[in-house]
Amino acid sequence: MDSAGCSIKLWPPSLSTRLMLVEKMTKNLITPSILSRKYGLLSKEEAEEDAKQIEAVAFASANQHIDKEPDGDGSSAVQLYAKESSRLMLEVIKRGPQTKESAEDVIPEKVKPSDETTIFDLSKGRRDFINVEEADELLKPLSEPGNNYKRICFSNRSFGVDAAEIAGPILSSLKDQLTEVDLSDFIAGRPEVEALEVMEIFSSALGACDLRYLNLSNNALGEKGVRAFGALLKSQRNLEELYLMNDGISEEAAQAVCELIPSTDKLRILHFHNNMTGDEGALAISELVKHSPALEDFRCSSTRVGSEGGVALSQALGECRNLKKLDLRDNMFGVEAGIALSKVLSIFSDLTEIYLSYLNLEDEGSIALANALKGSAPSLEVLEMDGNDITAKAAPVMAACIAAKQFLTKLRLAENELKDEGAILIAKALEDGHGQLTELDMSTNAIRRAGARCLAQAVVSKPGFKVLSINGNFISDEGIDEVKDIFKNSLNVLGPLDENDPEGEDYDEEADEEADNEYELETRLKGLDIKQEE
């Protein structure tokens, strides 16, 4: 192709490019360096927040610059974007770790407002019905010539037909500039017939938009609601984020979603939390997942999915090699679906968060998953497997997996049956390294004195550790005193202990003493320097 015959626009960058920059800056901010040794190393949470703010400011500055050179190819804006990002990142590093309030000081006031001009947000107003007069007044900024709104949020306000008819033509006039639309919880309290008509009006008005983000959560859609948004869904070929949480997504509704959306090639985030999808609905969702190769964040929690649907979803996820966050909590997967999921985990090399609580995995499913995770997801930060009937039998494999995950920040294994044997193995797995760990939950595991003490000693010296939860166990009064003594310089880190039952089920005083003696012996032997005789 003749380069003289085409003009390549370098600005604005795609959303994925912007997110990639945020991720890169976050990693730079948490990587030890000469400067971090001098000024202090940021936590991942703080670094991520700073990186997002830095990117937003740099983007806004570059946008202001490009407005002055509308005929350029955008290369100067890209250079400014990169230069400003580097400058602000250096300021954050030199500032060092700070409170959230003071961290905001790094953002220059003069560039804050420019980003705000792209967002129109009604969600912060009072939660109520919007009448015609109010709609006309509230939406007036969207009608002003030359406005730069790209993102709209009508969440938390309830539109009736009259108000929707005011909004419709205004939204249609923005069809060439809108990229993000949040209509979550925008028909609360309306009768079904009126709510469906409102959805159709908004759907028709937004149907010509080329969106990257769409949130239709908290609207009790059901199949009728999904189809009421048919015009909008059918027109979306470049969606990167789709949220359908708490929407009454049944089997039929899930099938409708799958039928209406023409393409999910670019979809990175898909959330279906708290629906009544069931196995049949999960089969439909699995088809959507199967055709979403760019998927990074998938949430299908509390959706009544059983073994058949769990297997289908697990197999579909095998097509999503870029997955970083997986949330399947509170379903009825069972062992078979757990094993099916374990077979695809090895491909998720970028996985950082996995939520597998309350899935009825039992020992067999948990062991399969732990074995799969051990050799994959090297940067895993969050592992949650509460309430899966995991016993001490699975503890050696769980501990081996945990030992391999040196970047863990949160580990939750509450409401299982690991007992002292399992708790001690988990504690030993956490002793070495794991410097980023901030939260450990081993509550309600029939743990006694020795296990509690091991867990406390394993985490008490970790620099950024925030909370140890071991409530609801069988820890003796003496054991509780020992744990409190271990945390005497940081009692705020120790969670509540008021629900421990020293004489709970399976309590055996002799076994408790035997475990104490065994632990004491191990501790002493660990410090011995045994020399070979020559």
Coordinates of C-alpha atoms in Angstrom, one line a residue:
M1 CA 0.0 0.0 0.0
D2 CA 1.3 3.5 -0.9
S3 CA 1.9 5.3 2.4
A4 CA 1.2 8.6 0.7
G5 CA -2.3 7.5 0.1
C6 CA -3.3 6.9 3.7
S7 CA -3.1 8.8 7.0
I8 CA -2.4 6.8 10.2
K9 CA -3.8 8.3 13.4
L10 CA -1.7 7.5 16.4
W11 CA -4.0 9.2 18.9
P12 CA -6.1 8.3 20.9
P13 CA -4.7 4.9 22.1
S14 CA -7.0 2.0 22.5
L15 CA -8.4 1.1 25.9
S16 CA -6.3 -2.1 25.9
T17 CA -3.2 0.1 25.3
R18 CA -4.1 2.4 28.2
L19 CA -4.7 -0.6 30.5
M20 CA -1.4 -2.1 29.5
L21 CA 0.4 1.1 30.4
V22 CA -1.3 1.1 33.9
E23 CA -0.2 -2.5 34.4
K24 CA 3.4 -1.8 33.4
M25 CA 3.6 1.3 35.7
T26 CA 2.1 -0.7 38.6
K27 CA 4.9 -3.4 38.1
N28 CA 7.5 -0.7 38.0
L29 CA 6.2 1.0 41.1
I30 CA 6.3 -2.3 43.2
T31 CA 9.7 -3.5 41.8
P32 CA 12.6 -2.9 44.3
S33 CA 15.2 -0.3 43.0
I34 CA 17.8 2.1 44.2
L35 CA 15.1 4.8 44.6
S36 CA 12.6 2.5 46.4
R37 CA 15.4 1.6 48.9
K38 CA 15.7 5.3 49.6
Y39 CA 12.1 6.4 49.6
G40 CA 10.2 3.1 50.4
L41 CA 8.4 0.5 48.3
L42 CA 4.7 0.9 47.5
S43 CA 2.2 -1.8 48.2
K44 CA 0.5 -3.3 45.1
E45 CA -2.8 -1.7 46.0
E46 CA -1.3 1.7 46.3
A47 CA 0.8 1.4 43.2
E48 CA -2.2 0.3 41.2
E49 CA -4.2 3.3 42.3
D50 CA -1.3 5.7 41.6
A51 CA -0.8 4.1 38.2
K52 CA -4.4 4.6 37.3
Q53 CA -4.3 8.3 38.3
I54 CA -1.0 8.9 36.5
E55 CA -2.4 7.4 33.3
A56 CA -5.6 9.5 33.5
V57 CA -3.6 12.7 34.0
A58 CA -1.2 11.9 31.2
F59 CA -4.1 11.0 28.9
A60 CA -5.9 14.2 29.7
S61 CA -2.7 16.3 29.1
A62 CA -2.2 14.6 25.7
N63 CA -5.9 15.2 24.8
Q64 CA -5.5 18.9 25.6
H65 CA -2.4 19.0 23.4
I66 CA -4.1 17.2 20.4
D67 CA -6.9 19.7 20.5
K68 CA -4.3 22.3 19.5
E69 CA -3.0 20.2 16.6
P70 CA -6.2 18.7 15.2
D71 CA -4.5 18.0 11.8
G72 CA -1.5 16.2 13.2
D73 CA -1.0 12.4 13.1
G74 CA -1.0 12.3 16.9
S75 CA 2.7 11.4 17.3
S76 CA 3.4 14.4 19.4
A77 CA 0.5 13.5 21.7
V78 CA 1.8 10.0 22.1
Q79 CA 5.2 11.4 23.1
L80 CA 3.7 13.8 25.6
Y81 CA 1.6 10.9 27.0
A82 CA 4.7 8.8 27.6
K83 CA 6.8 11.6 28.9
E84 CA 4.1 12.8 31.3
S85 CA 3.6 9.2 32.6
S86 CA 7.3 8.8 33.3
R87 CA 7.5 12.2 35.0
L88 CA 4.5 11.5 37.3
M89 CA 5.7 8.0 38.0
L90 CA 9.1 9.3 39.2
E91 CA 7.3 11.8 41.5
V92 CA 5.3 8.9 43.0
I93 CA 8.4 6.9 43.6
K94 CA 10.2 9.8 45.3
R95 CA 7.1 10.5 47.3
G96 CA 7.1 7.0 48.6
P97 CA 4.3 5.1 50.4
Q98 CA 1.6 7.4 51.7
T99 CA -2.0 7.5 52.8
K100 CA -4.7 7.5 50.2
E101 CA -5.6 11.2 50.9
S102 CA -2.0 12.5 50.6
A103 CA -1.3 10.4 47.5
E104 CA -3.8 12.5 45.6
D105 CA -1.4 15.4 45.8
V106 CA 0.7 14.0 43.0
I107 CA -2.1 14.8 40.5
P108 CA -1.8 18.4 39.3
E109 CA -5.1 20.3 39.8
K110 CA -5.0 22.0 36.4
V111 CA -5.4 18.7 34.5
K112 CA -8.0 17.0 36.7
P113 CA -11.1 18.7 35.2
S114 CA -10.2 17.8 31.6
D115 CA -10.9 14.1 32.2
E116 CA -14.1 14.9 34.0
T117 CA -15.5 16.6 30.9
T118 CA -15.7 13.2 29.2
I119 CA -17.9 11.7 32.0
F120 CA -21.6 12.4 32.6
D121 CA -22.7 10.8 35.9
L122 CA -26.1 10.9 37.5
S123 CA -25.4 8.1 40.0
K124 CA -24.3 10.4 42.8
G125 CA -27.6 12.2 43.1
R126 CA -30.4 11.2 45.3
R127 CA -32.0 7.8 44.6
D128 CA -35.5 8.5 43.2
F129 CA -37.8 8.6 40.2
I130 CA -36.9 11.1 37.5
N131 CA -39.8 13.1 36.1
V132 CA -40.0 14.9 32.8
E133 CA -39.0 18.3 34.1
E134 CA -36.0 16.9 36.1
A135 CA -34.9 14.8 33.1
D136 CA -34.9 17.9 30.9
E137 CA -32.8 19.8 33.4
L138 CA -30.4 17.0 34.3
L139 CA -29.7 16.0 30.8
K140 CA -29.2 19.5 29.5
P141 CA -25.3 19.3 29.5
L142 CA -25.5 16.4 27.1
S143 CA -27.3 18.6 24.6
E144 CA -24.8 21.4 24.7
P145 CA -22.9 21.9 21.4
G146 CA -19.3 20.7 21.4
N147 CA -19.6 18.6 24.6
N148 CA -17.0 15.9 24.9
Y149 CA -18.9 13.3 26.8
K150 CA -17.8 9.7 26.0
R151 CA -19.0 8.0 29.2
I152 CA -22.5 8.2 30.7
C153 CA -23.8 6.7 33.9
F154 CA -27.5 6.8 34.7
S155 CA -27.2 4.2 37.6
N156 CA -29.2 4.7 40.8
R157 CA -31.9 6.9 39.2
S158 CA -35.2 5.5 38.0
F159 CA -36.5 6.5 34.5
G160 CA -40.1 6.2 33.5
V161 CA -41.4 6.4 29.9
D162 CA -41.8 10.2 29.9
A163 CA -38.2 10.7 31.2
A164 CA -36.9 8.1 28.8
E165 CA -38.5 9.9 25.8
I166 CA -36.6 13.0 26.8
A167 CA -33.3 11.0 27.1
G168 CA -33.7 9.1 23.8
P169 CA -33.1 11.8 21.2
I170 CA -30.3 13.3 23.3
L171 CA -28.5 9.9 23.5
S172 CA -29.0 9.4 19.8
S173 CA -27.2 12.7 19.1
L174 CA -24.2 11.3 20.9
K175 CA -24.0 8.1 18.9
D176 CA -20.6 9.0 17.4
Q177 CA -18.8 9.8 20.6
L178 CA -20.2 7.5 23.4
T179 CA -17.9 4.6 24.2
E180 CA -19.1 3.6 27.8
V181 CA -22.7 3.3 29.0
D182 CA -23.8 2.4 32.5
L183 CA -27.5 1.7 32.8
S184 CA -27.4 -0.4 35.9
D185 CA -30.3 0.0 38.3
F186 CA -32.1 2.6 36.2
I187 CA -35.7 1.3 36.3
A188 CA -36.1 0.5 40.0
G189 CA -39.7 0.4 41.2
R190 CA -41.2 0.6 37.7
P191 CA -44.0 -1.9 36.6
E192 CA -42.7 -4.5 34.2
V193 CA -44.6 -3.1 31.2
E194 CA -43.2 0.4 31.7
A195 CA -39.7 -0.9 32.5
L196 CA -39.6 -2.9 29.3
E197 CA -40.7 0.2 27.3
V198 CA -38.0 2.3 28.9
M199 CA -35.4 -0.3 28.0
E200 CA -36.6 -0.3 24.4
I201 CA -36.3 3.5 24.2
F202 CA -32.8 3.5 25.5
S203 CA -31.8 0.5 23.4
S204 CA -33.1 2.2 20.2
A205 CA -31.3 5.5 21.1
L206 CA -28.0 3.8 21.8
G207 CA -28.1 1.2 19.1
A208 CA -25.9 3.1 16.7
C209 CA -23.1 3.6 19.4
D210 CA -19.9 1.7 19.1
L211 CA -19.4 0.9 22.8
R212 CA -16.4 -0.6 24.7
Y213 CA -18.2 -0.8 28.0
L214 CA -21.8 -1.7 28.8
N215 CA -23.3 -2.3 32.2
L216 CA -26.9 -3.4 32.5
S217 CA -26.7 -4.9 36.0
N218 CA -29.4 -4.7 38.7
N219 CA -32.3 -4.4 36.4
A220 CA -34.1 -7.8 36.9
L221 CA -34.0 -8.2 33.1
G222 CA -34.9 -11.8 32.6
E223 CA -35.4 -12.9 29.0
K224 CA -37.9 -10.1 28.3
G225 CA -35.4 -7.5 29.5
V226 CA -32.5 -8.9 27.5
R227 CA -34.6 -8.9 24.3
A228 CA -35.8 -5.3 25.1
F229 CA -32.2 -4.3 24.8
G230 CA -31.9 -6.3 21.5
A231 CA -31.2 -3.3 19.3
L232 CA -28.3 -2.2 21.5
L233 CA -26.9 -5.7 22.0
K234 CA -27.1 -6.6 18.3
S235 CA -25.1 -3.5 17.2
Q236 CA -22.1 -4.2 19.5
R237 CA -19.1 -5.7 17.8
N238 CA -16.3 -4.1 19.8
L239 CA -17.4 -4.6 23.4
E240 CA -14.5 -5.0 25.8
E241 CA -16.5 -5.0 29.1
L242 CA -20.1 -6.4 29.7
Y243 CA -21.8 -6.6 33.1
L244 CA -25.1 -8.5 33.6
M245 CA -25.1 -8.9 37.4
N246 CA -28.2 -9.5 39.5
D247 CA -30.4 -9.4 36.4
G248 CA -32.5 -12.6 36.7
I249 CA -30.5 -14.2 33.9
S250 CA -32.3 -17.5 33.5
E251 CA -31.6 -20.3 31.0
E252 CA -33.7 -18.5 28.4
A253 CA -32.1 -15.1 29.2
A254 CA -28.6 -16.5 28.9
Q255 CA -29.5 -18.0 25.5
A256 CA -30.9 -14.6 24.4
V257 CA -27.6 -12.8 25.4
C258 CA -25.6 -15.4 23.4
E259 CA -28.0 -15.1 20.4
L260 CA -28.1 -11.2 20.3
I261 CA -24.4 -10.2 20.8
P262 CA -22.8 -10.5 17.3
S263 CA -19.2 -10.7 18.4
T264 CA -17.2 -11.1 21.6
D265 CA -13.8 -11.2 19.9
K266 CA -12.6 -8.2 21.9
L267 CA -14.4 -8.9 25.2
R268 CA -12.0 -8.7 28.2
I269 CA -14.4 -8.6 31.1
L270 CA -17.6 -10.6 31.5
H271 CA -19.6 -10.6 34.7
F272 CA -22.7 -12.7 35.4
H273 CA -22.8 -12.6 39.2
N274 CA -25.9 -13.4 41.2
N275 CA -28.3 -14.8 38.6
M276 CA -30.4 -17.9 38.3
T277 CA -28.6 -19.3 35.3
G278 CA -28.4 -23.0 36.2
D279 CA -26.8 -25.7 34.2
E280 CA -28.7 -25.0 30.9
G281 CA -28.0 -21.3 31.2
A282 CA -24.3 -22.1 31.8
L283 CA -24.2 -24.1 28.6
A284 CA -25.3 -20.9 26.7
I285 CA -22.8 -18.7 28.6
S286 CA -20.0 -21.3 27.9
E287 CA -20.6 -20.6 24.1
L288 CA -20.1 -16.9 24.7
V289 CA -16.9 -17.6 26.7
K290 CA -15.7 -20.0 24.1
H291 CA -15.8 -17.2 21.5
S292 CA -14.1 -14.6 23.8
P293 CA -10.3 -15.3 23.3
A294 CA -9.3 -12.0 24.8
L295 CA -11.2 -12.6 28.1
E296 CA -9.2 -11.6 31.1
D297 CA -11.8 -11.3 33.9
F298 CA -14.7 -13.8 34.1
R299 CA -17.2 -13.8 36.9
C300 CA -20.0 -16.3 37.1
S301 CA -20.5 -16.5 40.9
S302 CA -23.8 -17.3 42.7
T303 CA -25.5 -18.5 39.5
R304 CA -26.9 -21.9 40.6
V305 CA -24.6 -23.8 38.2
G306 CA -24.2 -27.5 38.9
S307 CA -21.8 -30.2 37.7
E308 CA -22.9 -30.2 34.0
G309 CA -22.7 -26.5 33.6
G310 CA -19.5 -26.3 35.6
V311 CA -17.8 -28.8 33.3
A312 CA -19.0 -26.8 30.2
L313 CA -17.8 -23.5 31.6
S314 CA -14.4 -25.1 32.5
Q315 CA -13.9 -26.5 29.0
A316 CA -14.9 -23.2 27.4
L317 CA -12.4 -21.3 29.5
G318 CA -9.7 -23.4 27.8
E319 CA -10.1 -21.0 24.9
C320 CA -9.2 -18.0 27.1
R321 CA -5.5 -18.0 27.5
N322 CA -5.3 -14.4 28.7
L323 CA -7.4 -15.0 31.8
K324 CA -6.2 -13.0 34.8
K325 CA -9.1 -13.1 37.2
L326 CA -11.6 -16.0 37.6
D327 CA -14.5 -15.9 40.0
L328 CA -16.8 -19.0 40.2
R329 CA -17.8 -18.8 43.9
D330 CA -21.0 -20.1 45.3
N331 CA -22.1 -22.7 42.8
M332 CA -22.7 -26.4 42.9
F333 CA -19.9 -27.6 40.7
G334 CA -18.8 -30.7 42.7
V335 CA -15.8 -32.9 42.2
E336 CA -16.3 -33.5 38.5
A337 CA -16.4 -29.8 37.5
G338 CA -13.4 -29.2 39.8
I339 CA -11.4 -31.8 38.0
A340 CA -12.5 -30.4 34.6
L341 CA -11.4 -26.9 35.7
S342 CA -8.0 -28.3 36.8
K343 CA -7.4 -29.5 33.3
V344 CA -7.4 -26.0 31.8
L345 CA -5.7 -24.1 34.6
S346 CA -2.2 -24.7 33.2
I347 CA -2.8 -22.4 30.3
F348 CA -3.5 -19.4 32.5
S349 CA 0.1 -18.1 32.8
D350 CA -1.1 -14.6 33.7
L351 CA -3.7 -15.6 36.3
T352 CA -3.5 -13.3 39.4
E353 CA -6.8 -14.0 41.2
I354 CA -8.9 -17.1 41.5
Y355 CA -12.1 -17.5 43.6
L356 CA -13.3 -21.1 44.1
S357 CA -15.1 -20.9 47.4
Y358 CA -18.3 -22.9 48.1
L359 CA -18.2 -25.1 45.1
N360 CA -18.5 -28.5 46.8
L361 CA -15.0 -29.5 45.6
E362 CA -14.2 -31.9 48.4
D363 CA -10.7 -33.3 48.7
E364 CA -10.6 -34.9 45.3
G365 CA -11.5 -31.7 43.4
S366 CA -9.4 -29.5 45.6
I367 CA -6.3 -31.7 45.2
A368 CA -6.7 -31.7 41.4
L369 CA -7.0 -27.9 41.4
A370 CA -4.0 -27.4 43.8
N371 CA -1.8 -29.7 41.7
A372 CA -2.7 -27.8 38.6
L373 CA -2.1 -24.4 40.2
K374 CA 1.2 -25.4 41.6
G375 CA 2.8 -25.6 38.2
S376 CA 1.0 -22.6 36.7
A377 CA -0.1 -19.0 37.5
P378 CA 3.3 -18.0 38.8
S379 CA 2.1 -14.5 39.7
L380 CA -1.0 -15.6 41.6
E381 CA -2.0 -13.1 44.2
V382 CA -5.4 -14.2 45.5
L383 CA -6.5 -17.8 46.2
E384 CA -9.9 -18.4 47.8
M385 CA -11.2 -21.9 48.5
D386 CA -13.5 -21.4 51.5
G387 CA -16.3 -23.9 52.3
N388 CA -15.2 -26.9 50.1
D389 CA -15.0 -29.7 52.7
I390 CA -11.3 -29.8 52.4
T391 CA -9.7 -32.1 55.0
A392 CA -6.2 -32.7 56.3
K393 CA -5.9 -35.4 53.6
A394 CA -5.6 -32.6 50.9
A395 CA -3.3 -30.4 53.1
P396 CA 0.1 -31.6 51.8
V397 CA -0.9 -30.8 48.2
M398 CA -2.5 -27.5 49.2
A399 CA 0.6 -26.6 51.1
A400 CA 2.9 -27.4 48.2
C401 CA 0.8 -25.2 46.0
I402 CA 0.8 -22.3 48.5
A403 CA 4.6 -22.6 48.9
A404 CA 5.0 -22.1 45.2
K405 CA 2.9 -19.0 45.2
Q406 CA 5.3 -16.4 46.4
F407 CA 3.2 -13.4 45.3
L408 CA 0.1 -14.3 47.3
T409 CA -1.5 -11.3 49.0
K410 CA -4.7 -13.1 50.1
L411 CA -5.3 -16.7 51.1
R412 CA -8.7 -17.9 52.3
L413 CA -9.4 -21.5 53.3
A414 CA -12.1 -20.8 55.9
E415 CA -15.0 -23.2 56.7
N416 CA -13.1 -26.4 55.8
E417 CA -11.9 -29.3 58.0
L418 CA -8.2 -28.9 57.9
K419 CA -7.7 -29.3 61.6
D420 CA -4.2 -28.9 63.3
E421 CA -2.5 -31.2 60.9
G422 CA -3.6 -29.1 57.9
A423 CA -3.1 -25.8 59.6
I424 CA 0.5 -26.6 60.5
L425 CA 1.3 -27.6 57.0
I426 CA -0.2 -24.4 55.6
A427 CA 1.7 -22.4 58.1
K428 CA 5.0 -24.0 57.2
A429 CA 4.3 -23.3 53.5
L430 CA 3.9 -19.6 54.4
E431 CA 7.0 -19.3 56.6
D432 CA 9.6 -18.7 53.9
G433 CA 9.0 -15.7 51.5
H434 CA 5.5 -14.6 50.9
G435 CA 6.5 -11.1 51.8
Q436 CA 3.4 -9.6 50.1
L437 CA 0.9 -11.6 52.1
T438 CA -1.7 -9.3 53.7
E439 CA -4.6 -11.6 54.6
L440 CA -5.0 -15.2 55.8
D441 CA -8.3 -16.7 56.8
M442 CA -8.3 -20.2 58.4
S443 CA -11.5 -19.7 60.5
T444 CA -13.8 -22.6 61.2
N445 CA -11.4 -25.4 60.5
A446 CA -11.5 -27.3 63.8
I447 CA -8.0 -25.9 64.6
R448 CA -6.6 -26.2 68.1
R449 CA -3.8 -24.6 70.1
A450 CA -0.8 -25.9 68.1
G451 CA -2.3 -25.1 64.7
A452 CA -3.3 -21.6 65.8
R453 CA 0.2 -20.9 67.2
C454 CA 1.9 -22.1 64.0
L455 CA -0.3 -19.9 61.8
A456 CA 0.3 -16.8 64.0
Q457 CA 4.1 -17.3 64.0
A458 CA 4.1 -17.8 60.2
V459 CA 2.6 -14.4 59.4
V460 CA 3.4 -12.1 62.4
S461 CA 6.7 -10.8 60.9
K462 CA 5.4 -10.2 57.3
P463 CA 5.8 -6.5 56.6
G464 CA 2.5 -5.6 55.1
F465 CA 0.3 -8.2 56.8
K466 CA -3.1 -6.9 57.8
V467 CA -5.4 -9.6 59.2
L468 CA -5.3 -13.2 60.5
S469 CA -8.7 -14.8 60.9
I470 CA -8.8 -17.9 63.0
N471 CA -12.2 -17.5 64.7
G472 CA -14.7 -20.3 65.1
N473 CA -12.1 -23.0 65.9
F474 CA -11.4 -25.1 68.9
I475 CA -8.5 -23.1 70.4
S476 CA -8.0 -23.4 74.1
D477 CA -7.9 -20.3 76.4
E478 CA -4.2 -20.9 76.8
G479 CA -3.8 -21.1 73.0
I480 CA -5.7 -17.8 72.6
D481 CA -3.4 -16.2 75.1
E482 CA -0.3 -17.5 73.2
V483 CA -1.6 -16.1 69.9
K484 CA -2.3 -12.7 71.5
D485 CA 1.2 -12.7 72.9
I486 CA 2.7 -13.4 69.5
F487 CA 0.8 -10.4 68.2
K488 CA 1.4 -8.2 71.3
N489 CA 3.0 -5.5 69.1
S490 CA 0.3 -5.6 66.5
L491 CA -3.0 -6.8 68.0
N492 CA -5.0 -4.9 65.4
V493 CA -3.8 -7.5 62.9
L494 CA -5.5 -10.4 64.8
G495 CA -9.1 -10.9 63.9
P496 CA -11.9 -11.6 66.4
L497 CA -11.5 -14.7 68.6
D498 CA -14.9 -14.6 70.3
E499 CA -16.4 -17.6 68.6
N500 CA -13.7 -20.1 69.5
D501 CA -14.9 -23.1 71.5
P502 CA -12.1 -24.7 73.6
E503 CA -14.3 -27.8 74.2
G504 CA -15.7 -28.1 70.7
E505 CA -16.3 -31.2 68.6
D506 CA -13.3 -33.5 68.3
Y507 CA -11.5 -31.8 71.1
D508 CA -8.9 -34.1 72.7
E509 CA -6.7 -32.7 75.4
E510 CA -4.1 -35.4 75.0
A511 CA -3.9 -34.9 71.3
D512 CA -3.5 -31.2 71.9
E513 CA -0.6 -31.7 74.3
E514 CA 1.0 -34.2 71.9
A515 CA 0.7 -31.7 69.0
D516 CA 2.3 -29.1 71.3
N517 CA 5.2 -31.4 72.1
E518 CA 5.8 -32.4 68.5
Y519 CA 5.8 -28.7 67.4
E520 CA 8.2 -27.8 70.2
L521 CA 10.6 -30.6 69.2
E522 CA 10.5 -29.5 65.6
T523 CA 11.2 -25.9 66.5
R524 CA 14.3 -26.9 68.6
L525 CA 15.6 -29.2 65.9
K526 CA 15.2 -26.6 63.3
G527 CA 17.8 -24.4 65.0
L528 CA 20.5 -27.2 65.5
D529 CA 23.6 -27.1 63.4
I530 CA 24.4 -30.8 63.0
K531 CA 28.1 -31.3 61.9
Q532 CA 29.4 -34.5 60.3
E533 CA 32.2 -36.3 62.1
E534 CA 35.4 -36.4 60.0

